[in-house]
């Protein structure tokens, strides 16, 4: 289902341990180094604070299109050579775009970091953006949209729900962009985007692994230091106005299974000293679906058998507004509305009776363990630091996060659940349409015993 | 010429594989016959344990297709007097996670737990209960079967999933690797609790078990743990009743689906994990379609023509000969053009092989990237499980770089010519224009 990876990212988050170095170069580039000497490798991630939320109507998807174009060459490093050179050094590399940021990364043996820095610094300033490269790559992006959105009914539901749940905030627009915008995008859209956001002062370089921080910083100064700083575009807050009542949509798509997705506007983490609600909402997610005995799973999947699958999720550590999600697939013979009713009943029960100490302790035990397990991945640790830096949150939150979760009380979870009111809710339902042409599968045949 | 080239590549290998690029794997066999693979590592206070069995869908009878997956899914859904919910609670209470893999060859259970005594002991005891005393409660089985059916219905809306199943069926027919791993609505309906019990008793045996352990644990404790795991399993070994793969004639299958893209899969039966051609084919395929942006297929299909987001080729070596597979997805109108490009790319590669420069580039990437393959406990655990299950040499990781470095142009050309026949491939196309 849709939310699972996002959930994991938010929830298993926590301490990076000691050994984080954080400096800024004169041109504004922030450099963060996390030492981890378990294996002789390093990851380098360059985070640009430019995601789909910074786009304007008519050019949705341009952040992601530019991400693709960043591999299309500079004067010094012609098209195709970026990937070739990283590969020749034994590296792995890719990039991703989300609502808040665009991130480029390389994983390499530790002593091969210079090649990554050299190439990243070059394309931060010298991208060519040729018309003919653009013409081909925009086709690739449209294929990506067909693959990941158009032909995935649950992805279509998510896209439609966001476009309804938010009226003003740019989170209403899909990261990959509307197909019509992609069809009408021109190279100049990508050039404008590159000119506006690709600058040292809008970027954070995160390196994690078996490295010496002073050497990494010296290397960053050598490669990125000469790039000129430049003023950044003004960002408008684009706050979402208060919702004035429940919203509800139906999405028709060829499918065999109905699907329900619900989203409540919810607070996001902004003041790390004072905010407790975002942590309480994370605990609530875990109480609802964080393990095989969590409430939604236990009651709706295992006991009542209303749902084939059900999950909760919370996006609360973002640049933009927060949202609390619930999603599920009804069991055969059960309707989406029965499932929705059952989910809402579970929420009401927590609003009324709260959660038990036992549930709370279970969630905390999972958080403490998850905090240890995530140390197994250097890449993940770098992800956490890049995300915090891009959001302007203190880096020591990595270490404090587990303590924040441990400090959550049952009363705070109950109070957080009370924020999930009907007036803040948007509901999307997938109404499956026949898959024309596909052979009809026979219903399950049960061999009756005697 | 040949000798010089050999020496220089050996030198390159010594240069790029310093001493640290190795993993100290300890191996022993318990008196019950379970093979144990252990890496002691105290960097992080946690422990990973995996237990795998030759209990995948390949070994099923076609009329009970799905019994292997359902048995695997049911292991932790009631065991040793504990309910499904009680088991989930107890794992969560100590922050442990129980995972599983289910494949065509193997079925396995994995545990990640903190290594602190209280958490570790509770989690391990519970894992033993799940492995040794699964109860397969009738009512829970009906629920889990219904959930599998729901997942199967979901797959019917996904062209990629439809294509995958049709592809394996085209290559293997209705047996072995041709059976859909989760079963079908029809065959699942026939499966009873007794089938699960029988499958468990026959296939989850100590003599076949592969136990992989990595993390914060001493050798003595690992020996104890392996013994406890093996003692409580059904004893003995299962007779391998693998259905040999009768050669299927190549087919072209077009399945109409209301999707924006057509999913194209093309391929044929190729090699088993133990095949002597493994490294030449692996390194060669890195050039052809396994090396991402460094591969010919992605270059031709995506970079040059903008036909697809993803385009690739892989060998999937398994216990029995697994497929060689080329895949891409593209908007319906250009499916035939993209297929043509993929076909020509494969045919040319088989005819000519890679260039010297391409081979060097592939080796640099593979050998230079080796440390990234073993940079976490999670990844090393994956290798332990594969080495144990497929009976690869204990020195597999130590030798890996040498084996890649040693591959020659001639070996690749020769192996591809013998093992890949572009004229003899099955093709599956699922999409809106397919009819």
PDB file of N, CA, C and O in Angstrom, chain B residues 164-211:
ATOM      1  N   UNK B 164       4.301 -10.363 -15.664  1.00  0.00           N
ATOM      2  CA  UNK B 164       5.240 -11.220 -14.940  1.00  0.00           C
ATOM      3  C   UNK B 164       4.733 -12.667 -14.874  1.00  0.00           C
ATOM      4  O   UNK B 164       5.458 -13.618 -15.182  1.00  0.00           O
ATOM      5  N   UNK B 165       3.484 -12.817 -14.478  1.00  0.00           N
ATOM      6  CA  UNK B 165       2.913 -14.166 -14.363  1.00  0.00           C
ATOM      7  C   UNK B 165       2.844 -14.851 -15.725  1.00  0.00           C
ATOM      8  O   UNK B 165       3.173 -16.029 -15.862  1.00  0.00           O
ATOM      9  N   UNK B 166       2.422 -14.100 -16.720  1.00  0.00           N
ATOM     10  CA  UNK B 166       2.296 -14.675 -18.063  1.00  0.00           C
ATOM     11  C   UNK B 166       3.669 -15.074 -18.598  1.00  0.00           C
ATOM     12  O   UNK B 166       3.813 -16.086 -19.290  1.00  0.00           O
ATOM     13  N   UNK B 167       4.669 -14.296 -18.252  1.00  0.00           N
ATOM     14  CA  UNK B 167       6.027 -14.588 -18.723  1.00  0.00           C
ATOM     15  C   UNK B 167       6.533 -15.912 -18.154  1.00  0.00           C
ATOM     16  O   UNK B 167       7.030 -16.778 -18.883  1.00  0.00           O
ATOM     17  N   UNK B 168       6.417 -16.076 -16.837  1.00  0.00           N
ATOM     18  CA  UNK B 168       6.892 -17.319 -16.224  1.00  0.00           C
ATOM     19  C   UNK B 168       6.096 -18.515 -16.744  1.00  0.00           C
ATOM     20  O   UNK B 168       6.642 -19.598 -16.922  1.00  0.00           O
ATOM     21  N   UNK B 169       4.820 -18.291 -16.991  1.00  0.00           N
ATOM     22  CA  UNK B 169       4.022 -19.405 -17.506  1.00  0.00           C
ATOM     23  C   UNK B 169       4.439 -19.763 -18.939  1.00  0.00           C
ATOM     24  O   UNK B 169       4.484 -20.930 -19.311  1.00  0.00           O
ATOM     25  N   UNK B 170       4.768 -18.727 -19.712  1.00  0.00           N
ATOM     26  CA  UNK B 170       5.203 -18.977 -21.089  1.00  0.00           C
ATOM     27  C   UNK B 170       6.493 -19.806 -21.103  1.00  0.00           C
ATOM     28  O   UNK B 170       6.676 -20.669 -21.945  1.00  0.00           O
ATOM     29  N   UNK B 171       7.373 -19.543 -20.139  1.00  0.00           N
ATOM     30  CA  UNK B 171       8.654 -20.252 -20.123  1.00  0.00           C
ATOM     31  C   UNK B 171       8.567 -21.646 -19.509  1.00  0.00           C
ATOM     32  O   UNK B 171       9.297 -22.548 -19.914  1.00  0.00           O
ATOM     33  N   UNK B 172       7.714 -21.799 -18.503  1.00  0.00           N
ATOM     34  CA  UNK B 172       7.758 -23.044 -17.728  1.00  0.00           C
ATOM     35  C   UNK B 172       6.449 -23.826 -17.744  1.00  0.00           C
ATOM     36  O   UNK B 172       6.385 -24.917 -17.179  1.00  0.00           O
ATOM     37  N   UNK B 173       5.400 -23.263 -18.331  1.00  0.00           N
ATOM     38  CA  UNK B 173       4.123 -23.961 -18.307  1.00  0.00           C
ATOM     39  C   UNK B 173       3.522 -23.960 -16.909  1.00  0.00           C
ATOM     40  O   UNK B 173       3.898 -23.155 -16.060  1.00  0.00           O
ATOM     41  N   UNK B 174       2.635 -24.906 -16.665  1.00  0.00           N
ATOM     42  CA  UNK B 174       1.914 -24.897 -15.396  1.00  0.00           C
ATOM     43  C   UNK B 174       2.594 -25.802 -14.362  1.00  0.00           C
ATOM     44  O   UNK B 174       1.988 -26.695 -13.789  1.00  0.00           O
ATOM     45  N   UNK B 175       3.858 -25.561 -14.133  1.00  0.00           N
ATOM     46  CA  UNK B 175       4.622 -26.354 -13.162  1.00  0.00           C
ATOM     47  C   UNK B 175       5.874 -25.586 -12.769  1.00  0.00           C
ATOM     48  O   UNK B 175       6.297 -24.672 -13.471  1.00  0.00           O
ATOM     49  N   UNK B 176       6.476 -25.995 -11.665  1.00  0.00           N
ATOM     50  CA  UNK B 176       7.746 -25.411 -11.245  1.00  0.00           C
ATOM     51  C   UNK B 176       7.708 -23.894 -11.198  1.00  0.00           C
ATOM     52  O   UNK B 176       6.818 -23.304 -10.600  1.00  0.00           O
ATOM     53  N   UNK B 177       8.664 -23.263 -11.852  1.00  0.00           N
ATOM     54  CA  UNK B 177       8.717 -21.795 -11.845  1.00  0.00           C
ATOM     55  C   UNK B 177       7.546 -21.163 -12.590  1.00  0.00           C
ATOM     56  O   UNK B 177       7.341 -19.962 -12.517  1.00  0.00           O
ATOM     57  N   UNK B 178       6.795 -21.964 -13.337  1.00  0.00           N
ATOM     58  CA  UNK B 178       5.636 -21.418 -14.040  1.00  0.00           C
ATOM     59  C   UNK B 178       4.447 -21.181 -13.131  1.00  0.00           C
ATOM     60  O   UNK B 178       3.526 -20.447 -13.487  1.00  0.00           O
ATOM     61  N   UNK B 179       4.458 -21.780 -11.944  1.00  0.00           N
ATOM     62  CA  UNK B 179       3.331 -21.588 -11.017  1.00  0.00           C
ATOM     63  C   UNK B 179       3.408 -20.207 -10.397  1.00  0.00           C
ATOM     64  O   UNK B 179       4.463 -19.805  -9.913  1.00  0.00           O
ATOM     65  N   UNK B 180       2.295 -19.476 -10.364  1.00  0.00           N
ATOM     66  CA  UNK B 180       2.334 -18.184  -9.680  1.00  0.00           C
ATOM     67  C   UNK B 180       2.633 -18.404  -8.190  1.00  0.00           C
ATOM     68  O   UNK B 180       1.990 -19.240  -7.554  1.00  0.00           O
ATOM     69  N   UNK B 181       3.622 -17.705  -7.629  1.00  0.00           N
ATOM     70  CA  UNK B 181       4.064 -17.989  -6.263  1.00  0.00           C
ATOM     71  C   UNK B 181       2.958 -17.986  -5.208  1.00  0.00           C
ATOM     72  O   UNK B 181       3.005 -18.773  -4.273  1.00  0.00           O
ATOM     73  N   UNK B 182       1.956 -17.117  -5.350  1.00  0.00           N
ATOM     74  CA  UNK B 182       0.905 -17.066  -4.317  1.00  0.00           C
ATOM     75  C   UNK B 182      -0.264 -17.990  -4.629  1.00  0.00           C
ATOM     76  O   UNK B 182      -1.212 -18.057  -3.855  1.00  0.00           O
ATOM     77  N   UNK B 183      -0.240 -18.670  -5.760  1.00  0.00           N
ATOM     78  CA  UNK B 183      -1.366 -19.517  -6.136  1.00  0.00           C
ATOM     79  C   UNK B 183      -2.390 -18.744  -6.933  1.00  0.00           C
ATOM     80  O   UNK B 183      -2.161 -17.593  -7.326  1.00  0.00           O
ATOM     81  N   UNK B 184      -3.512 -19.408  -7.208  1.00  0.00           N
ATOM     82  CA  UNK B 184      -4.585 -18.752  -7.954  1.00  0.00           C
ATOM     83  C   UNK B 184      -5.871 -18.907  -7.150  1.00  0.00           C
ATOM     84  O   UNK B 184      -5.948 -19.717  -6.225  1.00  0.00           O
ATOM     85  N   UNK B 185      -6.890 -18.135  -7.544  1.00  0.00           N
ATOM     86  CA  UNK B 185      -8.172 -18.223  -6.842  1.00  0.00           C
ATOM     87  C   UNK B 185      -8.662 -19.669  -6.834  1.00  0.00           C
ATOM     88  O   UNK B 185      -9.155 -20.180  -5.824  1.00  0.00           O
ATOM     89  N   UNK B 186      -8.485 -20.332  -7.952  1.00  0.00           N
ATOM     90  CA  UNK B 186      -8.987 -21.692  -8.070  1.00  0.00           C
ATOM     91  C   UNK B 186      -8.239 -22.672  -7.168  1.00  0.00           C
ATOM     92  O   UNK B 186      -8.838 -23.438  -6.416  1.00  0.00           O
ATOM     93  N   UNK B 187      -6.912 -22.617  -7.210  1.00  0.00           N
ATOM     94  CA  UNK B 187      -6.151 -23.607  -6.434  1.00  0.00           C
ATOM     95  C   UNK B 187      -6.182 -23.299  -4.943  1.00  0.00           C
ATOM     96  O   UNK B 187      -6.192 -24.213  -4.114  1.00  0.00           O
ATOM     97  N   UNK B 188      -6.211 -22.026  -4.579  1.00  0.00           N
ATOM     98  CA  UNK B 188      -6.269 -21.681  -3.155  1.00  0.00           C
ATOM     99  C   UNK B 188      -7.538 -22.228  -2.516  1.00  0.00           C
ATOM    100  O   UNK B 188      -7.553 -22.615  -1.353  1.00  0.00           O
ATOM    101  N   UNK B 189      -8.601 -22.243  -3.308  1.00  0.00           N
ATOM    102  CA  UNK B 189      -9.866 -22.740  -2.795  1.00  0.00           C
ATOM    103  C   UNK B 189      -9.804 -24.205  -2.383  1.00  0.00           C
ATOM    104  O   UNK B 189     -10.571 -24.659  -1.548  1.00  0.00           O
ATOM    105  N   UNK B 190      -8.873 -24.924  -2.951  1.00  0.00           N
ATOM    106  CA  UNK B 190      -8.772 -26.370  -2.649  1.00  0.00           C
ATOM    107  C   UNK B 190      -7.924 -26.657  -1.422  1.00  0.00           C
ATOM    108  O   UNK B 190      -7.856 -27.794  -0.974  1.00  0.00           O
ATOM    109  N   UNK B 191      -7.220 -25.654  -0.953  1.00  0.00           N
ATOM    110  CA  UNK B 191      -6.228 -25.922   0.093  1.00  0.00           C
ATOM    111  C   UNK B 191      -6.881 -25.966   1.471  1.00  0.00           C
ATOM    112  O   UNK B 191      -7.646 -25.076   1.839  1.00  0.00           O
ATOM    113  N   UNK B 192      -6.573 -27.012   2.203  1.00  0.00           N
ATOM    114  CA  UNK B 192      -7.135 -27.186   3.542  1.00  0.00           C
ATOM    115  C   UNK B 192      -6.021 -27.109   4.579  1.00  0.00           C
ATOM    116  O   UNK B 192      -4.841 -27.202   4.239  1.00  0.00           O
ATOM    117  N   UNK B 193      -6.437 -27.015   5.817  1.00  0.00           N
ATOM    118  CA  UNK B 193      -5.469 -26.908   6.907  1.00  0.00           C
ATOM    119  C   UNK B 193      -4.461 -28.056   6.867  1.00  0.00           C
ATOM    120  O   UNK B 193      -3.271 -27.868   7.087  1.00  0.00           O
ATOM    121  N   UNK B 194      -4.960 -29.258   6.582  1.00  0.00           N
ATOM    122  CA  UNK B 194      -4.074 -30.422   6.540  1.00  0.00           C
ATOM    123  C   UNK B 194      -2.985 -30.290   5.487  1.00  0.00           C
ATOM    124  O   UNK B 194      -1.885 -30.819   5.651  1.00  0.00           O
ATOM    125  N   UNK B 195      -3.288 -29.591   4.408  1.00  0.00           N
ATOM    126  CA  UNK B 195      -2.275 -29.368   3.380  1.00  0.00           C
ATOM    127  C   UNK B 195      -1.132 -28.518   3.930  1.00  0.00           C
ATOM    128  O   UNK B 195       0.031 -28.737   3.613  1.00  0.00           O
ATOM    129  N   UNK B 196      -1.486 -27.524   4.721  1.00  0.00           N
ATOM    130  CA  UNK B 196      -0.453 -26.661   5.300  1.00  0.00           C
ATOM    131  C   UNK B 196       0.409 -27.457   6.274  1.00  0.00           C
ATOM    132  O   UNK B 196       1.640 -27.366   6.256  1.00  0.00           O
ATOM    133  N   UNK B 197      -0.259 -28.215   7.134  1.00  0.00           N
ATOM    134  CA  UNK B 197       0.474 -29.036   8.096  1.00  0.00           C
ATOM    135  C   UNK B 197       1.424 -29.995   7.386  1.00  0.00           C
ATOM    136  O   UNK B 197       2.600 -30.128   7.771  1.00  0.00           O
ATOM    137  N   UNK B 198       0.914 -30.633   6.345  1.00  0.00           N
ATOM    138  CA  UNK B 198       1.723 -31.603   5.617  1.00  0.00           C
ATOM    139  C   UNK B 198       2.909 -30.904   4.947  1.00  0.00           C
ATOM    140  O   UNK B 198       4.034 -31.410   4.963  1.00  0.00           O
ATOM    141  N   UNK B 199       2.655 -29.742   4.373  1.00  0.00           N
ATOM    142  CA  UNK B 199       3.732 -29.001   3.723  1.00  0.00           C
ATOM    143  C   UNK B 199       4.796 -28.595   4.741  1.00  0.00           C
ATOM    144  O   UNK B 199       6.000 -28.743   4.509  1.00  0.00           O
ATOM    145  N   UNK B 200       4.328 -28.095   5.890  1.00  0.00           N
ATOM    146  CA  UNK B 200       5.270 -27.700   6.951  1.00  0.00           C
ATOM    147  C   UNK B 200       6.124 -28.894   7.364  1.00  0.00           C
ATOM    148  O   UNK B 200       7.354 -28.815   7.434  1.00  0.00           O
ATOM    149  N   UNK B 201       5.486 -30.026   7.629  1.00  0.00           N
ATOM    150  CA  UNK B 201       6.234 -31.200   8.127  1.00  0.00           C
ATOM    151  C   UNK B 201       7.209 -31.727   7.074  1.00  0.00           C
ATOM    152  O   UNK B 201       8.284 -32.212   7.403  1.00  0.00           O
ATOM    153  N   UNK B 202       6.843 -31.597   5.828  1.00  0.00           N
ATOM    154  CA  UNK B 202       7.704 -32.137   4.770  1.00  0.00           C
ATOM    155  C   UNK B 202       8.823 -31.186   4.375  1.00  0.00           C
ATOM    156  O   UNK B 202       9.897 -31.624   3.953  1.00  0.00           O
ATOM    157  N   UNK B 203       8.572 -29.898   4.505  1.00  0.00           N
ATOM    158  CA  UNK B 203       9.481 -28.931   3.880  1.00  0.00           C
ATOM    159  C   UNK B 203      10.265 -28.057   4.855  1.00  0.00           C
ATOM    160  O   UNK B 203      11.199 -27.371   4.437  1.00  0.00           O
ATOM    161  N   UNK B 204       9.860 -27.984   6.094  1.00  0.00           N
ATOM    162  CA  UNK B 204      10.570 -27.138   7.062  1.00  0.00           C
ATOM    163  C   UNK B 204      11.403 -28.046   7.967  1.00  0.00           C
ATOM    164  O   UNK B 204      11.215 -28.084   9.172  1.00  0.00           O
ATOM    165  N   UNK B 205      12.355 -28.753   7.361  1.00  0.00           N
ATOM    166  CA  UNK B 205      13.086 -29.773   8.092  1.00  0.00           C
ATOM    167  C   UNK B 205      14.480 -29.303   8.491  1.00  0.00           C
ATOM    168  O   UNK B 205      15.139 -28.579   7.745  1.00  0.00           O
ATOM    169  N   UNK B 206      14.915 -29.820   9.634  1.00  0.00           N
ATOM    170  CA  UNK B 206      16.235 -29.437  10.163  1.00  0.00           C
ATOM    171  C   UNK B 206      17.352 -29.743   9.166  1.00  0.00           C
ATOM    172  O   UNK B 206      18.285 -28.956   9.011  1.00  0.00           O
ATOM    173  N   UNK B 207      17.250 -30.881   8.491  1.00  0.00           N
ATOM    174  CA  UNK B 207      18.320 -31.281   7.587  1.00  0.00           C
ATOM    175  C   UNK B 207      18.444 -30.400   6.357  1.00  0.00           C
ATOM    176  O   UNK B 207      19.448 -30.445   5.649  1.00  0.00           O
ATOM    177  N   UNK B 208      17.415 -29.607   6.099  1.00  0.00           N
ATOM    178  CA  UNK B 208      17.439 -28.701   4.945  1.00  0.00           C
ATOM    179  C   UNK B 208      17.623 -27.241   5.352  1.00  0.00           C
ATOM    180  O   UNK B 208      17.774 -26.373   4.497  1.00  0.00           O
ATOM    181  N   UNK B 209      17.560 -26.993   6.667  1.00  0.00           N
ATOM    182  CA  UNK B 209      17.529 -25.602   7.125  1.00  0.00           C
ATOM    183  C   UNK B 209      18.869 -24.914   6.901  1.00  0.00           C
ATOM    184  O   UNK B 209      19.934 -25.517   7.056  1.00  0.00           O
ATOM    185  N   UNK B 210      18.796 -23.647   6.531  1.00  0.00           N
ATOM    186  CA  UNK B 210      19.979 -22.798   6.441  1.00  0.00           C
ATOM    187  C   UNK B 210      19.802 -21.690   7.477  1.00  0.00           C
ATOM    188  O   UNK B 210      18.850 -20.912   7.410  1.00  0.00           O
ATOM    189  N   UNK B 211      20.697 -21.660   8.454  1.00  0.00           N
ATOM    190  CA  UNK B 211      20.583 -20.697   9.547  1.00  0.00           C
ATOM    191  C   UNK B 211      21.670 -19.644   9.373  1.00  0.00           C
ATOM    192  O   UNK B 211      22.859 -19.978   9.341  1.00  0.00           O
TER     193      UNK B 211
END
